[in-house]
Structures are given as C-alpha cells and as structure tokens.
mmCIF file of C-alpha atoms and ligand atoms in Angstrom:
data_model
loop_
_atom_site.group_PDB
_atom_site.id
_atom_site.type_symbol
_atom_site.label_atom_id
_atom_site.label_comp_id
_atom_site.label_asym_id
_atom_site.label_seq_id
_atom_site.Cartn_x
_atom_site.Cartn_y
_atom_site.Cartn_z
ATOM 1 C CA MET A 11 -41.926 26.852 1.055
ATOM 2 C CA LEU A 12 -42.887 24.193 -1.489
ATOM 3 C CA HIS A 13 -43.258 20.550 -0.539
ATOM 4 C CA SER A 14 -42.472 17.587 -2.756
ATOM 5 C CA LYS A 15 -44.905 14.814 -3.491
ATOM 6 C CA ILE A 16 -44.464 11.328 -4.922
ATOM 7 C CA VAL A 17 -46.658 11.318 -8.025
ATOM 8 C CA GLY A 18 -45.623 7.993 -9.527
ATOM 9 C CA ALA A 19 -43.810 4.790 -8.513
ATOM 10 C CA GLY A 20 -42.543 1.872 -10.583
ATOM 11 C CA HIS A 21 -40.328 -1.177 -10.232
ATOM 12 C CA TYR A 22 -38.556 -3.820 -12.252
ATOM 13 C CA LEU A 23 -37.380 -7.254 -11.141
ATOM 14 C CA PRO A 24 -35.150 -9.556 -13.173
ATOM 15 C CA GLU A 25 -36.996 -12.638 -14.425
ATOM 16 C CA ARG A 26 -34.689 -15.277 -12.913
ATOM 17 C CA VAL A 27 -36.108 -16.576 -9.627
ATOM 18 C CA VAL A 28 -33.545 -18.204 -7.305
ATOM 19 C CA THR A 29 -35.067 -20.203 -4.466
ATOM 20 C CA ASN A 30 -33.392 -21.238 -1.235
ATOM 21 C CA LYS A 31 -33.363 -24.780 -2.642
ATOM 22 C CA ASP A 32 -31.374 -23.495 -5.644
ATOM 23 C CA LEU A 33 -28.782 -22.069 -3.236
ATOM 24 C CA GLU A 34 -28.548 -25.434 -1.456
ATOM 25 C CA SER A 35 -26.946 -26.822 -4.613
ATOM 26 C CA LEU A 36 -24.246 -24.106 -4.523
ATOM 27 C CA MET A 37 -23.290 -24.042 -0.840
ATOM 28 C CA ASP A 38 -23.798 -25.689 2.528
ATOM 29 C CA THR A 39 -27.050 -24.007 3.504
ATOM 30 C CA SER A 40 -30.702 -24.973 3.860
ATOM 31 C CA ASP A 41 -34.092 -23.556 3.036
ATOM 32 C CA GLU A 42 -34.956 -23.943 6.737
ATOM 33 C CA TRP A 43 -31.919 -21.938 7.948
ATOM 34 C CA ILE A 44 -32.544 -19.086 5.505
ATOM 35 C CA ARG A 45 -36.284 -18.860 6.246
ATOM 36 C CA GLU A 46 -35.837 -19.077 10.009
ATOM 37 C CA ARG A 47 -33.031 -16.500 10.251
ATOM 38 C CA SER A 48 -34.151 -14.042 7.590
ATOM 39 C CA GLY A 49 -37.677 -14.833 6.325
ATOM 40 C CA ILE A 50 -36.376 -15.064 2.734
ATOM 41 C CA GLU A 51 -37.901 -17.730 0.476
ATOM 42 C CA GLU A 52 -36.571 -16.638 -2.908
ATOM 43 C CA ARG A 53 -34.881 -13.727 -4.643
ATOM 44 C CA ARG A 54 -34.288 -12.538 -8.214
ATOM 45 C CA PHE A 55 -30.894 -12.672 -9.919
ATOM 46 C CA ALA A 56 -30.062 -10.567 -12.973
ATOM 47 C CA THR A 57 -29.235 -12.193 -16.298
ATOM 48 C CA PHE A 58 -25.933 -11.145 -17.820
ATOM 49 C CA GLY A 59 -26.467 -9.463 -21.192
ATOM 50 C CA VAL A 60 -30.044 -8.539 -20.307
ATOM 51 C CA ASP A 61 -30.006 -6.687 -17.005
ATOM 52 C CA THR A 62 -27.717 -3.902 -15.848
ATOM 53 C CA THR A 63 -28.062 -1.722 -12.772
ATOM 54 C CA ALA A 64 -28.776 1.265 -15.019
ATOM 55 C CA ASN A 65 -31.242 -0.372 -17.416
ATOM 56 C CA MET A 66 -33.229 -1.925 -14.559
ATOM 57 C CA GLY A 67 -33.411 1.573 -13.059
ATOM 58 C CA THR A 68 -34.566 2.951 -16.401
ATOM 59 C CA LYS A 69 -37.305 0.301 -16.683
ATOM 60 C CA ALA A 70 -38.566 1.127 -13.186
ATOM 61 C CA ALA A 71 -38.340 4.846 -13.997
ATOM 62 C CA ARG A 72 -40.405 4.517 -17.195
ATOM 63 C CA ILE A 73 -43.228 2.910 -15.224
ATOM 64 C CA ALA A 74 -43.030 5.574 -12.492
ATOM 65 C CA ILE A 75 -43.116 8.348 -15.109
ATOM 66 C CA GLU A 76 -46.079 6.784 -16.891
ATOM 67 C CA ARG A 77 -48.000 6.354 -13.631
ATOM 68 C CA ALA A 78 -47.312 10.022 -12.900
ATOM 69 C CA GLY A 79 -49.015 10.837 -16.205
ATOM 70 C CA MET A 80 -45.793 12.356 -17.517
ATOM 71 C CA THR A 81 -43.191 11.760 -20.194
ATOM 72 C CA PRO A 82 -39.411 11.588 -19.673
ATOM 73 C CA ASP A 83 -39.157 15.161 -20.968
ATOM 74 C CA ASP A 84 -40.905 16.359 -17.802
ATOM 75 C CA ILE A 85 -37.961 15.203 -15.643
ATOM 76 C CA ASP A 86 -35.671 18.039 -14.479
ATOM 77 C CA PHE A 87 -33.118 16.007 -12.526
ATOM 78 C CA ILE A 88 -32.124 12.400 -11.738
ATOM 79 C CA VAL A 89 -30.959 10.955 -8.409
ATOM 80 C CA PHE A 90 -29.675 7.370 -8.598
ATOM 81 C CA ALA A 91 -28.888 5.346 -5.464
ATOM 82 C CA THR A 92 -26.876 2.129 -5.714
ATOM 83 C CA LEU A 93 -23.953 0.268 -4.188
ATOM 84 C CA SER A 94 -23.612 -1.931 -7.273
ATOM 85 C CA PRO A 95 -22.959 0.381 -10.241
ATOM 86 C CA ASP A 96 -22.270 -1.003 -13.705
ATOM 87 C CA TYR A 97 -19.002 0.932 -13.986
ATOM 88 C CA TYR A 98 -16.495 1.895 -11.299
ATOM 89 C CA PHE A 99 -17.211 5.361 -12.679
ATOM 90 C CA PRO A 100 -19.281 7.125 -13.950
ATOM 91 C CA GLY A 101 -22.317 6.150 -11.889
ATOM 92 C CA PRO A 102 -25.502 4.861 -13.536
ATOM 93 C CA GLY A 103 -27.446 8.147 -13.284
ATOM 94 C CA VAL A 104 -25.993 9.378 -16.563
ATOM 95 C CA THR A 105 -26.884 6.113 -18.316
ATOM 96 C CA VAL A 106 -30.485 6.557 -17.229
ATOM 97 C CA GLN A 107 -30.386 10.089 -18.642
ATOM 98 C CA LYS A 108 -29.180 8.623 -21.964
ATOM 99 C CA GLU A 109 -31.634 5.706 -21.946
ATOM 100 C CA LEU A 110 -34.577 7.996 -21.226
ATOM 101 C CA GLY A 111 -33.325 10.387 -23.885
ATOM 102 C CA ILE A 112 -33.814 13.419 -21.699
ATOM 103 C CA LYS A 113 -31.650 16.237 -22.967
ATOM 104 C CA THR A 114 -28.842 17.178 -20.621
ATOM 105 C CA VAL A 115 -30.541 17.144 -17.229
ATOM 106 C CA GLY A 116 -28.256 16.662 -14.221
ATOM 107 C CA ALA A 117 -27.745 13.194 -12.759
ATOM 108 C CA LEU A 118 -26.513 12.625 -9.214
ATOM 109 C CA ASP A 119 -25.332 9.257 -7.879
ATOM 110 C CA VAL A 120 -25.875 8.487 -4.211
ATOM 111 C CA ARG A 121 -23.794 5.897 -2.338
ATOM 112 C CA ASN A 122 -25.538 5.162 0.912
ATOM 113 C CA GLN A 123 -26.255 1.458 0.549
ATOM 114 C CA CYS A 124 -29.508 0.357 2.230
ATOM 115 C CA SER A 125 -30.303 3.969 3.200
ATOM 116 C CA GLY A 126 -29.500 5.176 -0.324
ATOM 117 C CA PHE A 127 -33.065 5.623 -1.491
ATOM 118 C CA ILE A 128 -34.136 7.733 1.507
ATOM 119 C CA TYR A 129 -30.922 9.762 1.277
ATOM 120 C CA GLY A 130 -31.709 10.300 -2.414
ATOM 121 C CA LEU A 131 -35.298 11.221 -1.635
ATOM 122 C CA SER A 132 -34.076 13.756 0.914
ATOM 123 C CA VAL A 133 -31.660 15.358 -1.556
ATOM 124 C CA ALA A 134 -34.400 15.574 -4.190
ATOM 125 C CA ASP A 135 -36.796 17.017 -1.594
ATOM 126 C CA GLN A 136 -34.338 19.819 -0.779
ATOM 127 C CA PHE A 137 -33.925 20.685 -4.471
ATOM 128 C CA ILE A 138 -37.680 20.922 -4.869
ATOM 129 C CA LYS A 139 -38.189 22.908 -1.650
ATOM 130 C CA THR A 140 -35.689 25.517 -2.753
ATOM 131 C CA GLY A 141 -37.354 25.783 -6.162
ATOM 132 C CA MET A 142 -34.271 24.583 -8.048
ATOM 133 C CA TYR A 143 -36.156 21.731 -9.766
ATOM 134 C CA LYS A 144 -39.844 20.881 -10.132
ATOM 135 C CA THR A 145 -39.815 17.208 -11.115
ATOM 136 C CA ILE A 146 -37.149 14.746 -10.006
ATOM 137 C CA LEU A 147 -36.693 11.057 -10.675
ATOM 138 C CA VAL A 148 -35.327 9.127 -7.673
ATOM 139 C CA ILE A 149 -34.120 5.604 -8.447
ATOM 140 C CA GLY A 150 -32.733 2.731 -6.378
ATOM 141 C CA SER A 151 -31.313 -0.205 -8.338
ATOM 142 C CA GLU A 152 -28.984 -3.068 -7.454
ATOM 143 C CA ILE A 153 -27.345 -6.092 -9.032
ATOM 144 C CA HIS A 154 -25.844 -7.924 -6.070
ATOM 145 C CA SER A 155 -25.751 -11.396 -7.574
ATOM 146 C CA ASN A 156 -22.741 -10.561 -9.739
ATOM 147 C CA GLY A 157 -20.536 -9.823 -6.699
ATOM 148 C CA LEU A 158 -21.678 -12.342 -4.100
ATOM 149 C CA ASP A 159 -19.537 -15.240 -2.958
ATOM 150 C CA LEU A 160 -22.004 -18.020 -3.734
ATOM 151 C CA THR A 161 -19.953 -20.717 -2.003
ATOM 152 C CA THR A 162 -20.135 -21.939 1.596
ATOM 153 C CA ARG A 163 -17.438 -19.379 2.485
ATOM 154 C CA GLY A 164 -19.821 -16.513 1.625
ATOM 155 C CA ARG A 165 -23.098 -18.032 2.826
ATOM 156 C CA GLY A 166 -23.471 -15.704 5.833
ATOM 157 C CA VAL A 167 -24.063 -12.820 3.413
ATOM 158 C CA SER A 168 -24.895 -14.206 -0.013
ATOM 159 C CA VAL A 169 -28.185 -15.911 0.869
ATOM 160 C CA LEU A 170 -29.612 -12.562 1.988
ATOM 161 C CA PHE A 171 -29.308 -10.417 -1.133
ATOM 162 C CA GLY A 172 -31.257 -10.111 -4.377
ATOM 163 C CA ASP A 173 -31.433 -7.870 -7.441
ATOM 164 C CA GLY A 174 -34.096 -5.346 -8.409
ATOM 165 C CA ALA A 175 -34.953 -1.726 -9.086
ATOM 166 C CA GLY A 176 -37.540 0.818 -8.005
ATOM 167 C CA ALA A 177 -38.175 4.452 -8.862
ATOM 168 C CA VAL A 178 -40.410 7.350 -7.918
ATOM 169 C CA VAL A 179 -41.199 10.696 -9.498
ATOM 170 C CA LEU A 180 -41.177 13.617 -7.061
ATOM 171 C CA GLN A 181 -42.988 16.795 -7.970
ATOM 172 C CA ALA A 182 -43.340 20.215 -6.404
ATOM 173 C CA GLU A 183 -46.518 20.523 -4.311
ATOM 174 C CA GLN A 184 -48.031 23.830 -3.159
ATOM 175 C CA ASP A 185 -50.043 22.269 -0.326
ATOM 176 C CA THR A 186 -47.566 22.045 2.560
ATOM 177 C CA THR A 187 -49.738 19.614 4.510
ATOM 178 C CA LYS A 188 -49.005 17.042 1.773
ATOM 179 C CA GLY A 189 -45.967 15.239 0.432
ATOM 180 C CA ILE A 190 -42.681 14.677 2.246
ATOM 181 C CA LEU A 191 -43.173 16.175 5.705
ATOM 182 C CA SER A 192 -39.575 15.604 6.815
ATOM 183 C CA THR A 193 -36.493 13.454 6.267
ATOM 184 C CA HIS A 194 -33.887 12.471 8.873
ATOM 185 C CA LEU A 195 -30.414 11.251 7.916
ATOM 186 C CA HIS A 196 -27.718 9.732 10.140
ATOM 187 C CA SER A 197 -24.431 7.880 9.938
ATOM 188 C CA GLU A 198 -21.846 6.317 12.236
ATOM 189 C CA GLY A 199 -18.619 5.751 10.318
ATOM 190 C CA GLU A 200 -16.865 3.929 13.140
ATOM 191 C CA PHE A 201 -18.792 0.884 11.888
ATOM 192 C CA SER A 202 -17.766 1.256 8.241
ATOM 193 C CA ASP A 203 -15.824 -2.050 8.321
ATOM 194 C CA VAL A 204 -18.710 -4.044 9.771
ATOM 195 C CA LEU A 205 -20.563 -4.388 6.476
ATOM 196 C CA CYS A 206 -18.485 -3.598 3.410
ATOM 197 C CA VAL A 207 -16.630 -4.524 0.250
ATOM 198 C CA LYS A 208 -13.114 -3.032 0.284
ATOM 199 C CA ALA A 209 -11.430 -3.965 -2.963
ATOM 200 C CA PRO A 210 -10.527 -2.573 -5.374
ATOM 201 C CA GLY A 211 -9.807 0.542 -3.362
ATOM 202 C CA ASN A 212 -7.234 2.969 -2.071
ATOM 203 C CA PHE A 213 -6.706 1.199 1.231
ATOM 204 C CA LYS A 214 -3.897 -0.617 -0.625
ATOM 205 C CA GLU A 215 -0.837 0.959 -2.210
ATOM 206 C CA VAL A 216 -1.883 -0.581 -5.513
ATOM 207 C CA LYS A 217 -5.596 -0.670 -6.233
ATOM 208 C CA PHE A 218 -5.479 -3.942 -8.171
ATOM 209 C CA TYR A 219 -2.931 -5.793 -6.062
ATOM 210 C CA PRO A 220 -1.511 -9.260 -6.767
ATOM 211 C CA GLY A 221 -3.792 -11.947 -5.312
ATOM 212 C CA MET A 222 -6.765 -9.605 -5.094
ATOM 213 C CA LEU A 223 -9.093 -11.980 -6.897
ATOM 214 C CA GLU A 224 -8.400 -14.687 -4.307
ATOM 215 C CA ASP A 225 -8.801 -12.249 -1.395
ATOM 216 C CA PHE A 226 -12.485 -12.976 -0.784
ATOM 217 C CA ASP A 227 -12.739 -10.976 2.442
ATOM 218 C CA MET A 228 -11.846 -7.935 0.339
ATOM 219 C CA ILE A 229 -13.737 -8.442 -2.915
ATOM 220 C CA ALA A 230 -16.949 -10.032 -1.580
ATOM 221 C CA PRO A 231 -19.237 -8.397 0.993
ATOM 222 C CA VAL A 232 -18.351 -9.112 4.621
ATOM 223 C CA MET A 233 -20.743 -8.536 7.496
ATOM 224 C CA ASP A 234 -20.856 -8.954 11.256
ATOM 225 C CA GLY A 235 -24.519 -9.944 11.099
ATOM 226 C CA GLN A 236 -25.278 -9.843 14.805
ATOM 227 C CA LEU A 237 -23.715 -6.412 15.311
ATOM 228 C CA VAL A 238 -25.650 -5.071 12.309
ATOM 229 C CA PHE A 239 -28.841 -6.648 13.653
ATOM 230 C CA LYS A 240 -28.479 -5.057 17.130
ATOM 231 C CA ASN A 241 -27.663 -1.620 15.763
ATOM 232 C CA ALA A 242 -30.447 -1.810 13.177
ATOM 233 C CA ILE A 243 -33.105 -2.428 15.797
ATOM 234 C CA THR A 244 -31.956 0.510 17.939
ATOM 235 C CA ARG A 245 -31.455 2.972 15.089
ATOM 236 C CA PHE A 246 -34.709 2.095 13.320
ATOM 237 C CA GLY A 247 -36.604 2.833 16.537
ATOM 238 C CA GLU A 248 -34.758 6.127 17.047
ATOM 239 C CA VAL A 249 -35.139 7.475 13.526
ATOM 240 C CA ILE A 250 -38.837 6.557 13.358
ATOM 241 C CA THR A 251 -39.477 8.309 16.691
ATOM 242 C CA GLU A 252 -37.458 11.308 15.487
ATOM 243 C CA ALA A 253 -39.701 11.691 12.419
ATOM 244 C CA LEU A 254 -42.916 11.284 14.437
ATOM 245 C CA ASP A 255 -41.762 13.791 17.089
ATOM 246 C CA ALA A 256 -40.620 16.335 14.490
ATOM 247 C CA ASN A 257 -44.138 16.386 13.052
ATOM 248 C CA GLY A 258 -46.174 15.991 16.244
ATOM 249 C CA TYR A 259 -47.509 12.515 15.389
ATOM 250 C CA LYS A 260 -47.837 9.297 17.388
ATOM 251 C CA LYS A 261 -47.174 5.832 15.999
ATOM 252 C CA ASP A 262 -50.921 5.138 15.957
ATOM 253 C CA ASP A 263 -51.335 7.967 13.432
ATOM 254 C CA LEU A 264 -49.379 5.962 10.833
ATOM 255 C CA ASP A 265 -51.246 4.237 8.035
ATOM 256 C CA MET A 266 -48.203 2.344 6.798
ATOM 257 C CA LEU A 267 -44.703 1.488 7.943
ATOM 258 C CA VAL A 268 -42.304 0.740 5.096
ATOM 259 C CA VAL A 269 -39.059 -0.565 6.537
ATOM 260 C CA HIS A 270 -35.965 -1.515 4.566
ATOM 261 C CA GLN A 271 -36.134 -5.273 4.019
ATOM 262 C CA ALA A 272 -32.890 -6.575 5.541
ATOM 263 C CA ASN A 273 -34.354 -9.301 7.717
ATOM 264 C CA LEU A 274 -37.974 -10.216 8.418
ATOM 265 C CA ARG A 275 -37.102 -10.636 12.112
ATOM 266 C CA ILE A 276 -36.028 -6.972 12.290
ATOM 267 C CA CYS A 277 -39.276 -5.860 10.578
ATOM 268 C CA GLN A 278 -41.401 -8.015 12.878
ATOM 269 C CA PHE A 279 -39.551 -6.774 15.964
ATOM 270 C CA LEU A 280 -40.316 -3.180 14.960
ATOM 271 C CA GLN A 281 -43.938 -4.023 14.268
ATOM 272 C CA ARG A 282 -44.318 -5.579 17.734
ATOM 273 C CA GLN A 283 -42.466 -2.699 19.400
ATOM 274 C CA MET A 284 -44.758 -0.177 17.691
ATOM 275 C CA ARG A 285 -47.845 -2.369 18.209
ATOM 276 C CA LEU A 286 -48.873 -1.981 14.568
ATOM 277 C CA PRO A 287 -51.458 -4.335 13.037
ATOM 278 C CA ASP A 288 -50.431 -6.407 9.996
ATOM 279 C CA GLU A 289 -52.310 -4.169 7.546
ATOM 280 C CA LYS A 290 -50.095 -1.218 8.545
ATOM 281 C CA VAL A 291 -46.831 -2.984 7.684
ATOM 282 C CA TYR A 292 -45.657 -4.165 4.255
ATOM 283 C CA ASN A 293 -42.934 -6.787 3.891
ATOM 284 C CA ASN A 294 -41.747 -8.390 0.659
ATOM 285 C CA ILE A 295 -38.349 -9.758 1.710
ATOM 286 C CA GLN A 296 -39.833 -13.255 1.356
ATOM 287 C CA LYS A 297 -39.928 -12.815 -2.451
ATOM 288 C CA TYR A 298 -36.943 -10.593 -3.174
ATOM 289 C CA GLY A 299 -34.420 -10.793 -0.317
ATOM 290 C CA ASN A 300 -32.513 -7.632 0.519
ATOM 291 C CA THR A 301 -32.352 -5.408 -2.567
ATOM 292 C CA THR A 302 -30.598 -2.573 -0.691
ATOM 293 C CA ALA A 303 -31.345 0.842 -2.284
ATOM 294 C CA ALA A 304 -34.132 -0.679 -4.400
ATOM 295 C CA THR A 305 -36.153 -2.110 -1.521
ATOM 296 C CA ILE A 306 -38.234 0.893 -0.493
ATOM 297 C CA PRO A 307 -39.186 2.087 -4.005
ATOM 298 C CA ILE A 308 -40.115 -1.511 -4.946
ATOM 299 C CA ILE A 309 -42.490 -1.594 -1.966
ATOM 300 C CA LEU A 310 -43.959 1.805 -2.866
ATOM 301 C CA SER A 311 -44.531 0.594 -6.413
ATOM 302 C CA GLU A 312 -46.199 -2.635 -5.245
ATOM 303 C CA LEU A 313 -48.487 -0.659 -2.934
ATOM 304 C CA TRP A 314 -49.227 1.701 -5.829
ATOM 305 C CA GLU A 315 -50.149 -1.240 -8.091
ATOM 306 C CA GLN A 316 -52.366 -2.737 -5.414
ATOM 307 C CA LYS A 317 -54.093 0.668 -5.070
ATOM 308 C CA ARG A 318 -53.454 0.580 -1.345
ATOM 309 C CA ILE A 319 -52.102 4.129 -1.157
ATOM 310 C CA LYS A 320 -54.997 6.474 -0.345
ATOM 311 C CA PRO A 321 -55.048 10.285 -0.305
ATOM 312 C CA ASN A 322 -54.068 11.601 3.156
ATOM 313 C CA ASP A 323 -52.435 8.318 4.219
ATOM 314 C CA LEU A 324 -49.464 8.851 6.538
ATOM 315 C CA TYR A 325 -46.451 6.730 5.568
ATOM 316 C CA MET A 326 -43.239 6.184 7.497
ATOM 317 C CA LEU A 327 -40.228 5.075 5.441
ATOM 318 C CA ALA A 328 -37.150 3.916 7.361
ATOM 319 C CA ALA A 329 -33.839 2.312 6.431
ATOM 320 C CA PHE A 330 -30.619 1.133 8.050
ATOM 321 C CA GLY A 331 -27.499 -0.374 6.553
ATOM 322 C CA SER A 332 -23.822 -0.322 5.706
ATOM 323 C CA GLY A 333 -21.872 2.717 6.854
ATOM 324 C CA PHE A 334 -23.622 2.528 9.253
ATOM 325 C CA THR A 335 -26.190 4.859 7.753
ATOM 326 C CA TRP A 336 -29.842 5.152 8.663
ATOM 327 C CA ALA A 337 -32.696 7.418 7.681
ATOM 328 C CA SER A 338 -36.436 8.030 7.759
ATOM 329 C CA ALA A 339 -38.996 9.988 5.763
ATOM 330 C CA LEU A 340 -42.540 10.842 6.806
ATOM 331 C CA ILE A 341 -44.979 11.266 3.930
ATOM 332 C CA ARG A 342 -48.573 12.510 3.767
ATOM 333 C CA TRP A 343 -50.123 11.318 0.470
HETATM 334 O O1 UT7 B 424 -28.991 -4.543 4.638
HETATM 335 C C1 UT7 B 424 -27.892 -4.559 5.454
HETATM 336 C C2 UT7 B 424 -28.320 -4.768 6.821
HETATM 337 N N1 UT7 B 424 -28.152 -6.162 7.153
HETATM 338 C C3 UT7 B 424 -28.804 -6.650 8.175
HETATM 339 O O2 UT7 B 424 -29.582 -5.974 8.779
HETATM 340 C C4 UT7 B 424 -28.510 -8.098 8.574
HETATM 341 C C5 UT7 B 424 -28.642 -8.235 10.062
HETATM 342 N N2 UT7 B 424 -28.240 -9.538 10.537
HETATM 343 C C6 UT7 B 424 -28.943 -10.664 10.273
HETATM 344 O O3 UT7 B 424 -29.931 -10.585 9.583
HETATM 345 C C7 UT7 B 424 -28.524 -11.957 10.910
HETATM 346 O O4 UT7 B 424 -27.449 -11.719 11.791
HETATM 347 C C8 UT7 B 424 -28.120 -13.041 9.865
HETATM 348 C C9 UT7 B 424 -29.340 -13.532 9.125
HETATM 349 C C10 UT7 B 424 -27.111 -12.475 8.894
HETATM 350 C C11 UT7 B 424 -27.478 -14.249 10.544
HETATM 351 O O5 UT7 B 424 -28.315 -14.756 11.536
HETATM 352 P P1 UT7 B 424 -27.721 -15.098 12.964
HETATM 353 O O6 UT7 B 424 -28.809 -15.680 13.762
HETATM 354 O O7 UT7 B 424 -27.071 -13.852 13.501
HETATM 355 O O8 UT7 B 424 -26.674 -16.235 12.649
HETATM 356 P P2 UT7 B 424 -25.098 -16.264 12.898
HETATM 357 O O9 UT7 B 424 -24.384 -15.322 11.994
HETATM 358 O O10 UT7 B 424 -24.837 -16.151 14.379
HETATM 359 O O11 UT7 B 424 -24.717 -17.733 12.461
HETATM 360 C C12 UT7 B 424 -25.207 -18.882 13.170
HETATM 361 C C13 UT7 B 424 -24.649 -20.134 12.527
HETATM 362 C C14 UT7 B 424 -23.141 -20.102 12.357
HETATM 363 O O12 UT7 B 424 -22.669 -21.438 12.586
HETATM 364 P P3 UT7 B 424 -22.033 -21.846 14.020
HETATM 365 O O13 UT7 B 424 -20.864 -20.922 14.203
HETATM 366 O O14 UT7 B 424 -23.124 -21.611 15.013
HETATM 367 O O15 UT7 B 424 -21.692 -23.275 13.816
HETATM 368 C C15 UT7 B 424 -22.935 -19.762 10.902
HETATM 369 O O16 UT7 B 424 -21.721 -20.273 10.370
HETATM 370 O O17 UT7 B 424 -25.182 -20.298 11.213
HETATM 371 C C16 UT7 B 424 -24.108 -20.483 10.271
HETATM 372 N N3 UT7 B 424 -24.529 -19.891 8.998
HETATM 373 C C17 UT7 B 424 -25.270 -20.574 8.092
HETATM 374 N N4 UT7 B 424 -25.764 -21.806 8.097
HETATM 375 C C18 UT7 B 424 -26.488 -22.174 7.012
HETATM 376 C C19 UT7 B 424 -24.281 -18.653 8.516
HETATM 377 N N5 UT7 B 424 -24.861 -18.497 7.325
HETATM 378 C C20 UT7 B 424 -25.475 -19.659 7.039
HETATM 379 C C21 UT7 B 424 -26.235 -20.121 5.951
HETATM 380 N N6 UT7 B 424 -26.729 -21.373 5.990
HETATM 381 N N7 UT7 B 424 -26.520 -19.324 4.895
#
C-alpha cells in the first residue's frame, strides 16, 4: 500500500502583533499572569478587510505548494480544518479552491478544533493510501480574535488564543518506510460542554433567540481550564505512546515532538515526562498563543524554513482539544 509524505509546508500570520501589555488595557489581566500560567508573550490578531480564515489558508497553501516544487494545478483534493470559518456555511475549503483557481477539485472541511489538523492529515492519508488521490493540500487556519470576549469577563479564555494559518502538501510515496507511519484519532463527547461555543445553534428552539448577543456564555468560548489541562496531560501521553507502540519505537527514537500549543506548561510537562532534550521539542506558543487547527502546520513550516527537518527524522505530532478530541501522527521524513 502507498504511504503519504509531506512534501511542502507553509504558514501565514496576520501582521498585527498583540502583546500581553496590549491586553492589559482591555481587561483586568497582567503580562505576569499570562506568561506564568500559559507561557504566552504575544499573539497575532487578524485585520478586518485584510485577513479571512480562507485567504490566510490560501496564503499558507501557496507557500507549501511552492516549497513542494508544484503548482496549484497539481492539487487533487483539499482538506481544511478550522473552528472559525468565515461563513456559517459553506466551509472555507471551497474558497481556497476558488482562490487557488484549481478547477473543480473536492474540498472537505474538518471540525475537530485543536485536533483538526491531525484529523485532516489522517483523512488525507487514507485517501492517498487507497489510491483515490495523489496530492492533497491539508490546511489549518483560524481567526479567533473576532469571536473572543476581550473584556475581564472573558479573560480566562481570550488571553490564550491567536490567529494564524498553516498548510502542508501530502503526496503519494512508494517507499513505505517513509511518510506518515500511522495516525491515531480519539474523542470523548461527554466533555463537549467543557470547551465550546454554543450559539447560534440548534440547542435552542430558535437559533437566533432574543438576547443572544448579550448571552456571553453562549456566544463566546467557555472553558473549564483545569479540567481541560488534566485531561490534556493524560491523553497526550496515551496517544503518543499508542503511536510509538504501533510502530515499535521508543520515545528516545524520536527526533522531534510537535505538540499542539495550548499551554507551555502542558508542553513542558510532556517533555519532562518523556525526558526529551530541548532540541527535540519545538514550542512557539510564546509568539502566537493557541492557534488551534493552525498550530501544528505553522510549526512544521517554521521547522521547514529553518531547515531543521532532515531526511529520515522521526517526528511525533500530537494534539488535544475541544470535544474532547485528541490525536497523534508518527512521521518518518
Ligand atoms: O486548546 C484547547 C485546550 N486548552 C487547554 O489546554 C487549556 C488548559 N488549561 C490551562 O491552560 C489553564 O487552566 C489556564 C491557563 C486556562 C488557567 O490557568 P489556571 O492555573 O488553571 O488558572 P485558573 O483558571 O484556576 O484561575 C486562577 C485565577 C482565578 O482567580 P481566583 O478565582 O483565584 O481569584 C481566575 O479568575 O486567575 C484568574 N484569572 C485571571 N487573572 C488574570 C483567569 N484568567 C485570568 C487572566 N488574568 N487572564
């Protein structure tokens, strides 16, 4: 059976840098609190009229395609992961298809929040393995800033998130010792209310109900941070071990651990637990905050730019987030 290989990675970040100090002027928070609890120093916020979830994804995709030595016409299929689409429907995948000007290729939108990119990668991997498509674009893109409650009421969530986009090109690979070795996907819907935005939605008799715009617990993200934190640590460990075991590897075999950037303390806990040296872990939450589905492809693109990805390197990708959903992917470059 064919394998699929990442042959290009790109990212795009909105220009506007928002520091913790900037947030201090909007709400009762402090640079010290945000750094201590999350590791975040600044994040990017989209500019209205310039950035959209789809066009940021397209910009990241163009770079990924160019780095793959391809043109948009080489793309057979698009997978787009986001929790912050431009329209309620359709999802942004079709806009990317239009913006790239690529005929009528299929576009699939994935809604798995922080795990969205790995879920998308897994779907694309299955399409390639079965021979249905040869070259697939997988994108993660988010504009959170537009929906955050940037007042003291929303500070428990809003200081954590940022905007950005990342993309990879996956291509069929004959050598089955290379590429995506396995993906592992999980969910636990009993925690769906623990980190969510509910409105507008069908949990009400009328989707756009009177008073909705003042109902901040419904229209802005809510999160039980400590419960998410505890579950994240457990599930990250499990899904990483699952991927290593499935392929007969030990944690020392890894060249790089790329963990979804939700909180630097979670990433550092995992690093200590796995006894990995600093050069085998890549964190960028300090600069971008939590960019949800975009986080992992942004990291892959930064590593690509820095020429740190070497042939034969073994990479572990892992994510956990709203749903709860969690996932891992083991990759041999
Ligand atoms: O990508 C999705 C996955 N998300 C995650 O993985 C997030 C996981 N959870 C976390 O990262 C942490 O739980 C947080 C960073 C969200 C919060 O850290 P914490 O140590 O769990 O703090 P806390 O929620 O227990 O809040 C401690 C205090 C509270 O005040 P009191 O009740 O002790 O007086 C909060 O009201 O900090 C207060 N607080 C803030 N203070 C200043 C909450 N947010 C802020 C803020 N600035 N932004």
